[in-house]
Coordinates of C-alpha atoms and ligand atoms in Angstrom, one line a residue:
M116 CA -23.2 -54.2 14.9
W117 CA -26.6 -53.8 13.2
Q118 CA -28.5 -56.2 15.4
T119 CA -32.0 -55.4 16.7
Q120 CA -32.3 -52.1 18.4
W121 CA -28.8 -51.0 17.4
R122 CA -29.9 -47.4 16.8
S123 CA -30.8 -47.0 20.5
Q124 CA -27.0 -47.0 21.1
L125 CA -26.4 -44.1 18.8
P126 CA -26.4 -41.2 21.4
E127 CA -23.8 -43.0 23.4
L128 CA -21.7 -44.0 20.4
L129 CA -21.8 -40.5 18.9
A130 CA -20.7 -39.0 22.2
R131 CA -17.4 -40.9 22.2
E132 CA -14.1 -39.3 21.3
W133 CA -13.3 -40.4 17.8
D134 CA -10.1 -40.1 15.8
V135 CA -11.8 -40.0 12.5
I136 CA -15.3 -39.2 11.3
V137 CA -15.9 -40.3 7.8
V138 CA -18.8 -38.5 6.1
G139 CA -20.4 -40.6 3.3
G140 CA -21.3 -44.2 3.0
G141 CA -20.3 -45.0 -0.5
I142 CA -17.3 -47.0 -1.6
T143 CA -14.8 -44.2 -0.8
G144 CA -16.1 -43.7 2.8
A145 CA -16.3 -47.5 3.3
G146 CA -12.7 -47.9 2.1
I147 CA -11.5 -45.2 4.4
L148 CA -13.4 -46.6 7.4
L149 CA -11.8 -50.0 6.8
E150 CA -8.3 -48.8 6.3
A151 CA -8.5 -46.5 9.4
A152 CA -10.1 -49.1 11.7
R153 CA -7.6 -51.8 10.9
R154 CA -4.8 -49.4 11.6
G155 CA -6.0 -48.8 15.1
L156 CA -7.9 -45.6 14.6
R157 CA -11.3 -45.1 16.4
A158 CA -13.3 -44.4 13.3
I159 CA -17.0 -43.8 12.6
L160 CA -18.8 -43.4 9.3
V161 CA -22.1 -41.5 8.9
E162 CA -24.3 -41.7 5.8
Q163 CA -27.2 -39.3 5.1
R164 CA -29.4 -41.9 3.4
D165 CA -28.6 -45.6 3.1
F166 CA -25.2 -47.2 2.6
A167 CA -24.3 -47.1 -1.1
W168 CA -27.3 -44.9 -1.8
G169 CA -25.2 -42.4 -3.8
T170 CA -23.2 -43.2 -6.9
S171 CA -21.8 -46.5 -5.5
S172 CA -25.0 -48.4 -6.2
R173 CA -25.5 -46.8 -9.6
S174 CA -22.2 -47.4 -11.5
S175 CA -21.7 -49.6 -14.6
K176 CA -20.5 -52.3 -12.1
L177 CA -17.2 -52.8 -13.9
V178 CA -14.0 -53.3 -12.0
H179 CA -11.8 -52.2 -14.9
G180 CA -8.7 -50.4 -16.0
G181 CA -10.7 -48.2 -18.3
L182 CA -9.4 -48.7 -21.8
R183 CA -10.5 -45.2 -22.8
Y184 CA -8.1 -43.7 -20.3
I185 CA -5.2 -45.1 -22.3
K186 CA -6.4 -43.2 -25.3
E187 CA -6.5 -40.1 -23.1
G188 CA -2.9 -40.7 -22.0
K189 CA -3.9 -41.4 -18.4
L190 CA -1.5 -44.3 -18.1
L191 CA -1.1 -44.1 -14.3
L192 CA -4.8 -44.3 -13.6
T193 CA -5.1 -47.2 -16.0
R194 CA -2.2 -49.0 -14.4
D195 CA -3.5 -48.5 -10.9
S196 CA -7.0 -49.7 -11.9
V197 CA -5.7 -52.8 -13.7
K198 CA -3.6 -53.7 -10.6
E199 CA -6.6 -53.2 -8.3
R200 CA -8.8 -55.3 -10.7
E201 CA -6.4 -58.1 -10.4
N202 CA -6.1 -57.9 -6.6
L203 CA -9.9 -57.7 -6.1
M204 CA -10.5 -60.7 -8.4
T205 CA -8.0 -62.7 -6.4
E206 CA -9.4 -61.6 -3.0
A207 CA -13.1 -61.7 -3.6
P208 CA -14.1 -64.2 -6.3
G209 CA -17.9 -64.3 -6.4
L210 CA -18.0 -60.6 -5.8
V211 CA -15.5 -59.4 -8.3
D212 CA -15.4 -61.8 -11.3
P213 CA -13.8 -61.9 -14.7
Q214 CA -16.0 -60.7 -17.6
S215 CA -15.0 -61.4 -21.2
F216 CA -15.7 -58.6 -23.6
A217 CA -16.2 -58.8 -27.4
F218 CA -15.5 -55.8 -29.7
A219 CA -16.6 -56.2 -33.3
D220 CA -14.2 -55.0 -36.1
Y221 CA -16.1 -53.6 -39.1
E222 CA -14.8 -52.3 -42.3
G223 CA -14.3 -48.5 -42.1
R224 CA -15.5 -48.3 -38.4
K225 CA -13.3 -46.8 -35.7
P226 CA -11.3 -47.8 -33.8
G227 CA -10.0 -50.4 -36.1
R228 CA -8.4 -53.7 -35.2
W229 CA -4.8 -52.3 -34.8
M230 CA -5.7 -49.3 -32.7
F231 CA -7.9 -51.3 -30.4
A232 CA -5.3 -54.1 -30.1
A233 CA -2.5 -51.6 -29.3
G234 CA -4.6 -50.3 -26.3
L235 CA -5.3 -53.9 -25.2
A236 CA -1.6 -54.8 -25.4
I237 CA -0.8 -51.9 -22.9
Y238 CA -3.7 -53.1 -20.8
D239 CA -2.4 -56.7 -20.7
W240 CA 1.2 -55.6 -20.1
M241 CA -0.1 -53.6 -17.0
A242 CA -1.9 -56.7 -15.7
G243 CA 1.1 -58.9 -16.3
S244 CA -1.0 -61.4 -18.3
S245 CA -2.5 -61.7 -21.8
S246 CA -6.3 -61.9 -22.3
R247 CA -6.7 -60.5 -25.8
H248 CA -7.4 -62.4 -28.9
Y249 CA -8.5 -61.5 -32.4
Y250 CA -11.1 -63.8 -34.0
P251 CA -12.0 -63.9 -37.7
A252 CA -15.6 -63.0 -38.6
G253 CA -16.9 -66.6 -38.7
E254 CA -15.7 -67.4 -35.2
F255 CA -16.5 -64.0 -33.8
R256 CA -20.1 -64.3 -34.8
M257 CA -20.4 -67.4 -32.6
L258 CA -19.0 -65.4 -29.7
A259 CA -21.2 -62.4 -30.2
P260 CA -24.4 -63.7 -31.9
H261 CA -27.1 -61.3 -33.3
I262 CA -24.7 -58.6 -34.4
P263 CA -24.9 -57.4 -38.0
E264 CA -22.8 -59.5 -40.4
K265 CA -22.4 -56.9 -43.2
D266 CA -18.8 -55.6 -43.4
L267 CA -17.8 -57.6 -40.3
K268 CA -14.1 -58.4 -40.5
G269 CA -13.7 -60.1 -37.1
G270 CA -13.4 -59.0 -33.5
L271 CA -11.3 -58.7 -30.4
C272 CA -12.0 -60.4 -27.1
Y273 CA -10.4 -59.4 -23.9
T274 CA -11.1 -59.8 -20.2
D275 CA -12.1 -57.2 -17.5
A276 CA -14.1 -57.7 -14.4
K277 CA -17.6 -56.9 -13.0
T278 CA -19.1 -56.7 -9.5
D279 CA -22.2 -55.9 -7.6
D280 CA -21.3 -52.3 -6.5
A281 CA -23.7 -52.0 -3.6
R282 CA -22.7 -55.4 -2.2
L283 CA -19.0 -54.4 -2.6
V284 CA -19.7 -51.5 -0.3
M285 CA -21.5 -53.7 2.2
R286 CA -18.7 -56.3 2.1
V287 CA -16.1 -53.5 2.8
L288 CA -18.3 -52.1 5.6
Q289 CA -18.6 -55.6 7.1
E290 CA -14.8 -55.9 7.2
A291 CA -14.5 -52.4 8.7
V292 CA -17.0 -53.2 11.4
Q293 CA -15.1 -56.5 12.2
A294 CA -11.9 -54.3 12.5
G295 CA -13.7 -52.1 15.1
G296 CA -15.2 -49.4 12.8
V297 CA -18.7 -48.1 13.3
A298 CA -21.0 -47.4 10.3
V299 CA -24.4 -45.6 10.7
N300 CA -26.9 -45.0 7.9
Y301 CA -29.6 -42.3 7.8
M302 CA -27.4 -39.9 9.7
A303 CA -26.6 -36.7 7.9
V304 CA -23.8 -34.2 8.7
T305 CA -25.6 -30.9 8.8
G306 CA -23.0 -28.7 10.4
L307 CA -19.2 -28.4 10.8
L308 CA -17.3 -26.8 13.7
R309 CA -13.6 -25.7 13.6
D310 CA -11.3 -25.8 16.6
A311 CA -9.9 -22.3 17.2
T312 CA -6.4 -23.6 18.2
S313 CA -5.7 -26.3 15.6
N314 CA -8.0 -24.8 12.9
N315 CA -9.1 -28.3 12.1
V316 CA -12.8 -29.2 11.7
N317 CA -13.1 -31.4 14.8
S318 CA -16.8 -31.5 15.5
V319 CA -19.9 -32.1 13.4
T320 CA -23.6 -31.8 13.9
V321 CA -25.4 -34.9 12.7
T322 CA -29.1 -35.3 12.2
D323 CA -30.8 -38.7 12.5
A324 CA -33.1 -38.8 9.4
L325 CA -35.5 -41.2 11.0
I326 CA -36.3 -39.3 14.2
S327 CA -34.9 -35.8 13.4
A328 CA -32.7 -36.0 16.5
R329 CA -29.5 -33.9 16.5
Y330 CA -26.2 -34.8 18.0
Q331 CA -22.7 -33.4 18.2
A332 CA -19.8 -35.8 17.4
R333 CA -16.1 -35.0 17.9
A334 CA -13.0 -36.3 16.2
K335 CA -9.4 -35.3 15.4
V336 CA -10.1 -35.4 11.7
V337 CA -13.3 -35.1 9.6
I338 CA -13.1 -36.6 6.2
N339 CA -15.6 -35.5 3.6
A340 CA -16.1 -38.6 1.4
T341 CA -19.4 -37.5 0.0
G342 CA -18.6 -38.0 -3.7
A343 CA -20.8 -35.9 -6.0
W344 CA -22.1 -34.2 -2.8
A345 CA -18.7 -33.0 -1.7
D346 CA -19.3 -29.4 -2.6
G347 CA -22.3 -29.4 -0.2
L348 CA -20.1 -29.8 2.9
R349 CA -17.4 -27.6 1.4
K350 CA -20.0 -24.9 1.0
L351 CA -20.7 -24.9 4.8
Q352 CA -17.1 -23.7 5.1
G353 CA -17.6 -21.0 2.4
Q354 CA -15.7 -22.8 -0.3
A355 CA -16.5 -22.3 -4.0
P356 CA -17.8 -25.4 -5.9
K357 CA -15.2 -27.5 -7.7
L358 CA -17.3 -30.4 -9.0
R359 CA -19.1 -31.0 -12.2
P360 CA -21.8 -33.6 -11.5
L361 CA -22.2 -35.8 -14.6
R362 CA -25.1 -38.2 -14.9
G363 CA -24.8 -41.7 -16.3
S364 CA -27.9 -43.9 -16.8
H365 CA -28.5 -47.6 -17.6
L366 CA -31.2 -50.0 -18.7
T367 CA -31.8 -53.5 -17.7
L368 CA -33.3 -56.1 -20.0
P369 CA -34.2 -59.8 -19.6
Q370 CA -31.3 -62.0 -20.7
W371 CA -33.7 -64.0 -23.0
R372 CA -34.4 -60.9 -25.0
L373 CA -30.8 -59.6 -25.1
P374 CA -28.8 -62.8 -24.8
V375 CA -25.1 -61.9 -24.5
A376 CA -22.7 -64.6 -23.6
Q377 CA -19.8 -62.1 -23.6
A378 CA -20.0 -58.4 -22.7
V379 CA -20.3 -56.5 -26.0
S380 CA -18.6 -53.1 -26.2
L381 CA -19.2 -50.7 -29.0
M382 CA -18.7 -47.1 -29.9
H383 CA -22.0 -45.3 -29.9
P384 CA -22.9 -44.3 -33.5
A385 CA -24.0 -40.8 -32.4
D386 CA -20.9 -39.6 -30.6
G387 CA -18.3 -42.4 -30.5
R388 CA -18.6 -42.9 -26.7
P389 CA -18.2 -46.5 -25.4
V390 CA -21.3 -48.4 -24.5
F391 CA -21.3 -51.7 -22.7
I392 CA -23.9 -54.5 -22.8
F393 CA -23.2 -57.3 -20.4
P394 CA -24.8 -60.2 -18.4
W395 CA -25.2 -59.2 -14.8
E396 CA -27.0 -61.1 -12.1
G397 CA -29.6 -62.7 -14.3
V398 CA -30.3 -59.6 -16.5
T399 CA -28.5 -57.8 -19.3
L400 CA -27.2 -54.3 -18.4
V401 CA -26.9 -51.6 -21.0
G402 CA -25.0 -48.3 -20.3
T403 CA -24.0 -45.7 -20.0
T404 CA -24.6 -42.0 -20.8
D405 CA -22.4 -39.1 -19.7
V406 CA -24.3 -35.8 -19.4
D407 CA -24.3 -32.7 -17.2
H408 CA -26.6 -33.2 -14.2
S409 CA -27.8 -29.8 -13.0
E410 CA -30.7 -31.1 -10.9
N411 CA -30.9 -30.8 -7.1
L412 CA -28.6 -33.5 -5.8
Q413 CA -30.9 -34.2 -2.8
V414 CA -33.5 -35.5 -5.3
E415 CA -32.7 -39.0 -6.5
A416 CA -31.4 -39.0 -10.1
A417 CA -33.5 -40.7 -12.9
I418 CA -32.9 -41.5 -16.5
T419 CA -34.2 -38.8 -19.0
P420 CA -36.2 -39.6 -22.2
Q421 CA -33.2 -38.5 -24.2
E422 CA -30.9 -40.9 -22.5
V423 CA -33.4 -43.8 -23.1
S424 CA -33.4 -42.9 -26.8
Y425 CA -29.6 -42.8 -26.8
L426 CA -29.2 -46.2 -25.3
M427 CA -32.0 -47.8 -27.4
Q428 CA -30.2 -46.4 -30.5
A429 CA -27.0 -48.2 -29.4
L430 CA -28.9 -51.4 -29.0
H431 CA -30.5 -51.1 -32.4
F432 CA -27.2 -50.3 -34.0
Q433 CA -25.5 -53.4 -32.5
F434 CA -28.4 -55.8 -32.4
P435 CA -30.8 -54.9 -35.2
Q436 CA -32.0 -58.4 -35.6
L437 CA -33.4 -58.5 -32.1
A438 CA -35.8 -55.7 -32.8
L439 CA -35.8 -54.6 -29.2
T440 CA -38.5 -52.3 -28.0
L441 CA -39.2 -50.2 -24.9
D442 CA -41.4 -53.1 -23.7
D443 CA -38.3 -55.1 -23.2
V444 CA -36.8 -52.8 -20.6
I445 CA -37.2 -54.1 -17.1
A446 CA -35.8 -51.2 -15.2
T447 CA -33.5 -48.1 -15.4
Y448 CA -31.2 -46.4 -13.0
A449 CA -29.1 -43.2 -13.0
G450 CA -26.1 -42.2 -11.0
V451 CA -24.1 -39.0 -10.7
R452 CA -20.3 -39.0 -11.2
P453 CA -18.2 -36.9 -8.9
V454 CA -16.0 -35.3 -11.5
I455 CA -13.6 -32.4 -11.0
D456 CA -14.7 -29.5 -13.1
T457 CA -12.0 -28.2 -15.5
G458 CA -14.5 -26.5 -17.8
K459 CA -14.2 -28.9 -20.8
A460 CA -16.9 -28.5 -23.4
D461 CA -17.5 -32.2 -23.7
P462 CA -18.3 -33.8 -20.3
S463 CA -16.7 -37.1 -21.3
K464 CA -13.4 -35.3 -21.7
E465 CA -13.3 -34.4 -18.0
G466 CA -10.7 -36.4 -16.0
R467 CA -11.8 -39.3 -13.7
D468 CA -8.9 -39.1 -11.2
H469 CA -9.6 -38.6 -7.5
A470 CA -8.6 -35.5 -5.6
V471 CA -7.8 -34.8 -2.0
W472 CA -8.1 -31.2 -0.7
L473 CA -7.4 -29.9 2.8
E474 CA -9.3 -26.6 3.1
D475 CA -10.0 -24.8 6.4
G476 CA -9.3 -28.0 8.4
L477 CA -11.7 -30.1 6.4
L478 CA -10.2 -33.0 4.4
T479 CA -12.2 -33.8 1.2
V480 CA -11.7 -36.8 -1.0
T481 CA -13.7 -37.1 -4.1
G482 CA -13.7 -38.3 -7.7
G483 CA -12.0 -41.4 -8.9
K484 CA -13.6 -44.8 -9.5
L485 CA -15.1 -47.7 -7.7
T486 CA -12.2 -49.9 -8.9
T487 CA -9.5 -47.9 -7.1
F488 CA -11.3 -47.4 -3.8
R489 CA -8.4 -48.9 -1.7
L490 CA -5.8 -46.6 -3.2
I491 CA -8.1 -43.6 -2.7
A492 CA -8.7 -44.6 0.9
L493 CA -5.0 -44.9 1.6
D494 CA -4.3 -41.6 -0.1
A495 CA -6.9 -39.9 2.1
L496 CA -5.3 -41.4 5.2
K497 CA -1.9 -40.2 4.2
H498 CA -3.2 -36.7 4.1
A499 CA -5.1 -37.2 7.4
A500 CA -1.9 -38.5 9.2
A501 CA -0.6 -34.9 9.7
M502 CA -3.8 -34.2 11.7
L503 CA -3.4 -37.3 13.9
P504 CA -0.4 -36.7 16.2
G505 CA 1.3 -39.9 17.4
W506 CA -0.3 -42.0 14.7
H507 CA 2.4 -43.6 12.4
A508 CA 0.7 -46.5 10.7
N509 CA 2.1 -48.3 7.7
L510 CA -0.1 -47.2 4.8
D511 CA 1.0 -49.8 2.3
A512 CA -1.9 -51.6 0.6
Q513 CA -3.0 -54.8 2.3
P514 CA -5.6 -57.3 1.2
I515 CA -9.1 -55.9 1.7
F516 CA -10.9 -59.1 2.5
R517 CA -10.2 -61.7 5.1
E518 CA -10.4 -65.3 4.0
S519 CA -13.6 -67.0 5.0
K520 CA -14.4 -70.6 5.7
P521 CA -15.5 -72.5 2.6
L522 CA -19.2 -73.4 2.5
P523 CA -20.2 -77.1 2.8
H524 CA -20.8 -78.9 -0.5
N525 CA -24.0 -80.7 0.5
L526 CA -26.3 -77.7 0.3
G527 CA -27.7 -78.3 -3.1
L528 CA -26.0 -75.1 -4.4
N529 CA -23.8 -75.2 -7.5
T530 CA -20.2 -73.9 -7.6
Y531 CA -21.3 -70.5 -9.0
Q532 CA -23.9 -70.0 -6.3
T533 CA -21.5 -71.0 -3.5
Q534 CA -18.8 -68.7 -4.7
R535 CA -21.3 -65.9 -5.2
L536 CA -22.5 -66.1 -1.6
Q537 CA -19.0 -66.3 -0.3
G538 CA -17.9 -63.3 -2.4
R539 CA -20.9 -61.2 -1.4
Y540 CA -21.2 -62.1 2.2
G541 CA -17.7 -63.2 3.2
A542 CA -17.7 -64.9 6.7
A543 CA -21.4 -64.3 7.0
A544 CA -22.3 -66.7 4.1
V545 CA -22.4 -69.6 6.6
E546 CA -24.9 -67.8 8.8
L547 CA -26.9 -66.8 5.7
I548 CA -27.3 -70.4 4.7
A549 CA -28.1 -71.4 8.3
C550 CA -30.9 -68.9 8.6
A551 CA -32.7 -70.1 5.4
H552 CA -36.2 -71.6 5.9
G553 CA -37.5 -74.3 3.6
G554 CA -37.3 -73.4 -0.1
E555 CA -35.2 -70.3 0.6
L556 CA -32.1 -71.6 -1.1
E557 CA -34.0 -71.5 -4.4
V558 CA -33.2 -68.6 -6.7
I559 CA -35.8 -65.8 -7.3
G560 CA -36.8 -66.4 -10.9
G561 CA -35.0 -64.1 -13.4
T562 CA -32.2 -63.3 -11.0
D563 CA -29.2 -65.0 -9.3
T564 CA -30.5 -64.0 -5.8
L565 CA -31.6 -66.6 -3.3
W566 CA -34.7 -66.0 -1.2
A567 CA -32.5 -66.5 1.9
E568 CA -30.5 -63.4 1.1
L569 CA -33.6 -61.3 1.7
R570 CA -34.0 -62.9 5.2
W571 CA -30.4 -62.5 6.2
C572 CA -30.1 -59.0 4.9
A573 CA -33.3 -57.9 6.6
R574 CA -32.1 -59.4 9.9
N575 CA -28.5 -58.2 9.9
E576 CA -27.8 -55.4 7.5
A577 CA -29.3 -52.2 8.9
V578 CA -32.3 -52.2 6.6
L579 CA -34.4 -49.2 7.6
H580 CA -36.6 -48.9 4.5
L581 CA -37.9 -51.4 2.0
E582 CA -35.9 -49.6 -0.8
D583 CA -32.6 -50.4 1.2
L584 CA -33.5 -54.1 0.9
L585 CA -34.7 -54.2 -2.7
L586 CA -32.4 -51.7 -4.4
R587 CA -29.1 -52.1 -2.5
R588 CA -28.8 -55.2 -0.2
T589 CA -30.3 -57.2 -3.0
R590 CA -30.8 -55.7 -6.5
L591 CA -34.3 -57.0 -7.1
G592 CA -35.6 -53.6 -8.0
L593 CA -33.3 -53.6 -11.1
Q594 CA -34.0 -57.2 -12.0
L595 CA -37.7 -57.8 -11.6
R596 CA -40.5 -56.3 -13.6
G597 CA -42.5 -53.6 -11.9
G598 CA -39.8 -53.5 -9.2
G599 CA -40.9 -56.9 -7.9
I600 CA -44.6 -56.3 -7.6
D601 CA -45.4 -59.9 -8.4
E602 CA -43.0 -61.2 -5.8
M603 CA -43.9 -58.7 -3.1
A604 CA -46.2 -61.0 -1.1
H605 CA -43.5 -63.6 -0.9
I606 CA -40.9 -60.9 0.1
R607 CA -43.2 -59.7 2.8
K608 CA -43.7 -63.2 4.1
I609 CA -40.0 -63.6 4.6
C610 CA -39.0 -60.1 5.7
Q611 CA -41.8 -58.5 7.7
T612 CA -41.1 -60.4 10.9
E613 CA -37.3 -60.1 10.5
L614 CA -37.7 -56.3 10.2
R615 CA -40.2 -56.2 13.1
W616 CA -42.6 -54.0 11.0
S617 CA -46.3 -53.8 11.8
D618 CA -48.8 -54.3 9.0
D619 CA -49.2 -50.5 8.7
Q620 CA -45.5 -49.9 8.5
W621 CA -45.1 -52.6 5.9
K622 CA -47.9 -51.1 3.8
A623 CA -46.4 -47.6 4.1
E624 CA -42.9 -48.9 3.1
E625 CA -44.4 -50.7 0.1
T626 CA -46.2 -47.6 -1.1
A627 CA -43.1 -45.5 -0.7
Y628 CA -40.9 -48.1 -2.5
F629 CA -43.2 -48.4 -5.5
A630 CA -43.6 -44.6 -5.7
L631 CA -39.8 -44.3 -5.8
W632 CA -39.5 -47.1 -8.3
Q633 CA -41.9 -45.5 -10.6
R634 CA -40.2 -42.1 -10.3
C635 CA -36.6 -43.2 -10.7
Y636 CA -36.3 -46.8 -11.8
Q637 CA -38.9 -47.3 -14.6
L638 CA -38.9 -45.8 -18.1
P639 CA -40.2 -42.2 -18.4
S640 CA -43.5 -41.8 -20.2
R641 CA -43.4 -43.4 -23.6
E642 CA -44.6 -40.1 -25.3
S643 CA -41.7 -38.2 -23.9
I644 CA -39.0 -40.5 -25.4
P645 CA -37.6 -39.2 -28.7
A646 CA -37.7 -41.7 -31.6
W647 CA -34.2 -43.1 -32.1
Q648 CA -32.4 -43.4 -35.3
H649 CA -32.3 -47.0 -36.6
A650 CA -29.1 -48.5 -38.0
A651 CA -28.6 -48.0 -41.7
Ligands
FAD170 C1 -23.0 -44.0 -14.4 C2 -21.7 -44.3 -13.7 C3 -21.0 -45.4 -14.0 C4 -19.8 -45.7 -13.4 N1 -19.2 -46.9 -13.7 C5 -18.1 -47.2 -13.0 C6 -17.5 -48.5 -13.3 O1 -18.0 -49.3 -14.0 N2 -16.4 -48.8 -12.6 C7 -15.8 -47.9 -11.7 O2 -14.7 -48.3 -11.1 N3 -16.3 -46.7 -11.4 C8 -17.5 -46.4 -12.0 N4 -18.1 -45.2 -11.7 C9 -17.5 -44.3 -10.7 C10 -17.9 -44.8 -9.3 O3 -19.2 -45.3 -9.3 C11 -17.7 -43.6 -8.3 O4 -16.5 -43.1 -8.5 C12 -17.9 -44.1 -6.9 O5 -19.0 -44.9 -6.7 C13 -17.9 -42.9 -6.0 O6 -18.0 -43.4 -4.7 P1 -18.1 -42.3 -3.5 O7 -18.1 -43.1 -2.2 O8 -17.0 -41.4 -3.6 O9 -19.4 -41.6 -3.7 P2 -21.0 -42.1 -3.4 O10 -21.1 -43.5 -3.6 O11 -21.8 -41.1 -4.1 O12 -21.0 -41.9 -1.8 C14 -21.1 -40.6 -1.2 C15 -22.2 -40.7 -0.1 O13 -22.1 -39.5 0.7 C16 -23.4 -39.3 1.2 N5 -23.6 -37.9 1.7 C17 -23.6 -36.8 1.0 N6 -23.8 -35.7 1.8 C18 -23.8 -36.2 3.1 C19 -23.9 -35.6 4.3 N7 -24.0 -34.3 4.5 N8 -23.8 -36.4 5.5 C20 -23.7 -37.8 5.3 N9 -23.6 -38.4 4.1 C21 -23.6 -37.6 3.0 C22 -24.3 -39.6 0.0 O14 -25.7 -39.9 0.3 C23 -23.6 -40.7 -0.7 O15 -24.2 -42.0 -0.4 C24 -19.3 -44.9 -12.4 C25 -20.0 -43.7 -12.0 C26 -21.2 -43.5 -12.7 C27 -22.1 -42.3 -12.3

């Protein structure tokens, strides 16, 4: 639906009678759009910025049960997450892939071997398969090189999964559009209207962020799937806030400086919180933090100097031999968790379950995890059903992704690359390959991304700003030094014509992108970063 000039159809589209308006283009909104559209509902999604602009492009990128939830007694959440992890790995290899984790067992360090193994046994039981194994120190050192050897007794390995979160959103949206759903980015809901008879919110004012035009759109149900921003729409109805926005930040480093064959998980020496370090799309990802975020949510979140110091301390604790410095950091990013506020002193103790509230005719769904998006979407639709007279669809979980045609073998791509393209682009992978010009099936150095992905995304995926292309359709802004400054001339050569941007527009976009990158994706000034404590 996002072919050239697609936005000129918006006034007509928005004027239609809709069954469901989904507000928010993160994974929750995308999941709801898909599940609604494939069950015959006329459904439209509107996103104030870009698809996946919110938390859904800034997660730790794990599709996981969440071992720590077992410790907190949240067995149902863990069970659902583990099941969803298994389903997604089966349905979308190349987008959701197994990731092995290594956890070192040191003399006197918590949690010890038996405690950790007990958690993993529950995890494996829920998945219906066993992935855990304890290795003695000698073998474990080969699986997790560069970790300190002193007091190392051995270590546990287990399997979880990882994804590209923003591409997951795009793939779900692609399925939703195929099923008849409509998804519009840069379209904010700025007003809500309630029907006097039904008392349901059945009309919204939307504002096109590109041209400031306003429209009214009508539906039987309006679903507020705006994640950490959910209180914003609730406030329009006079509701008191219920969320506690918590920021989590990450660093990316080159794999040659922080070479981890397995993901390494550790308990941070300062507060015992889990930190993950794992290979992701050509770089090594390090995260995360968990701190209250009191800044204005309309301003893009950025890592703070204290968070940089916290993550660097974890790296030095686990990999002292590598002597990593701030110069090794390629990029940073920060996201805000939609967490229901129960007033706990420690932010990490707040629950991570999702919640659905029907208040004054507005259905809000927020909280939860990327991993469980399908279950969250189905739960939201169960609640919406009462407001959709005559609609009695089966709300049992169905596979998210349709099977797509395998790619030909003679393209010069290896098995990993072929699977990666199919997982990320589904049925469109064939077209992506077909649109590649000479040399565009090569990878962009330091990443797993092919040049052709830029061309295809620019042409087909509703890219309205350069940041959409470099931070979410592809993840080059997280993988390339300086946000891709050295590659920009090549990127421009491929994309400017596809995007139909004039030279002036390209220059303005480039300036805006680098300003954003410097503000939110690079390290804060060196002087502001507190010195971190080195491992004893
Ligand atoms: C640091 C961090 C790490 C995480 N790691 C993991 C992980 O490894 N695995 C996992 O499963 N989960 C993880 N999570 C949780 C997961 O990322 C979130 O639960 C999930 O992305 C939330 O998706 P969402 O669609 O509800 O919200 P979002 O992705 O935030 O989407 C909401 C969207 O609504 C839009 N919006 C707001 N107001 C309006 C309006 N008025 N009109 C139109 N649009 C509007 C916003 O722009 C935003 O794009 C992590 C979260 C964080 C912060």
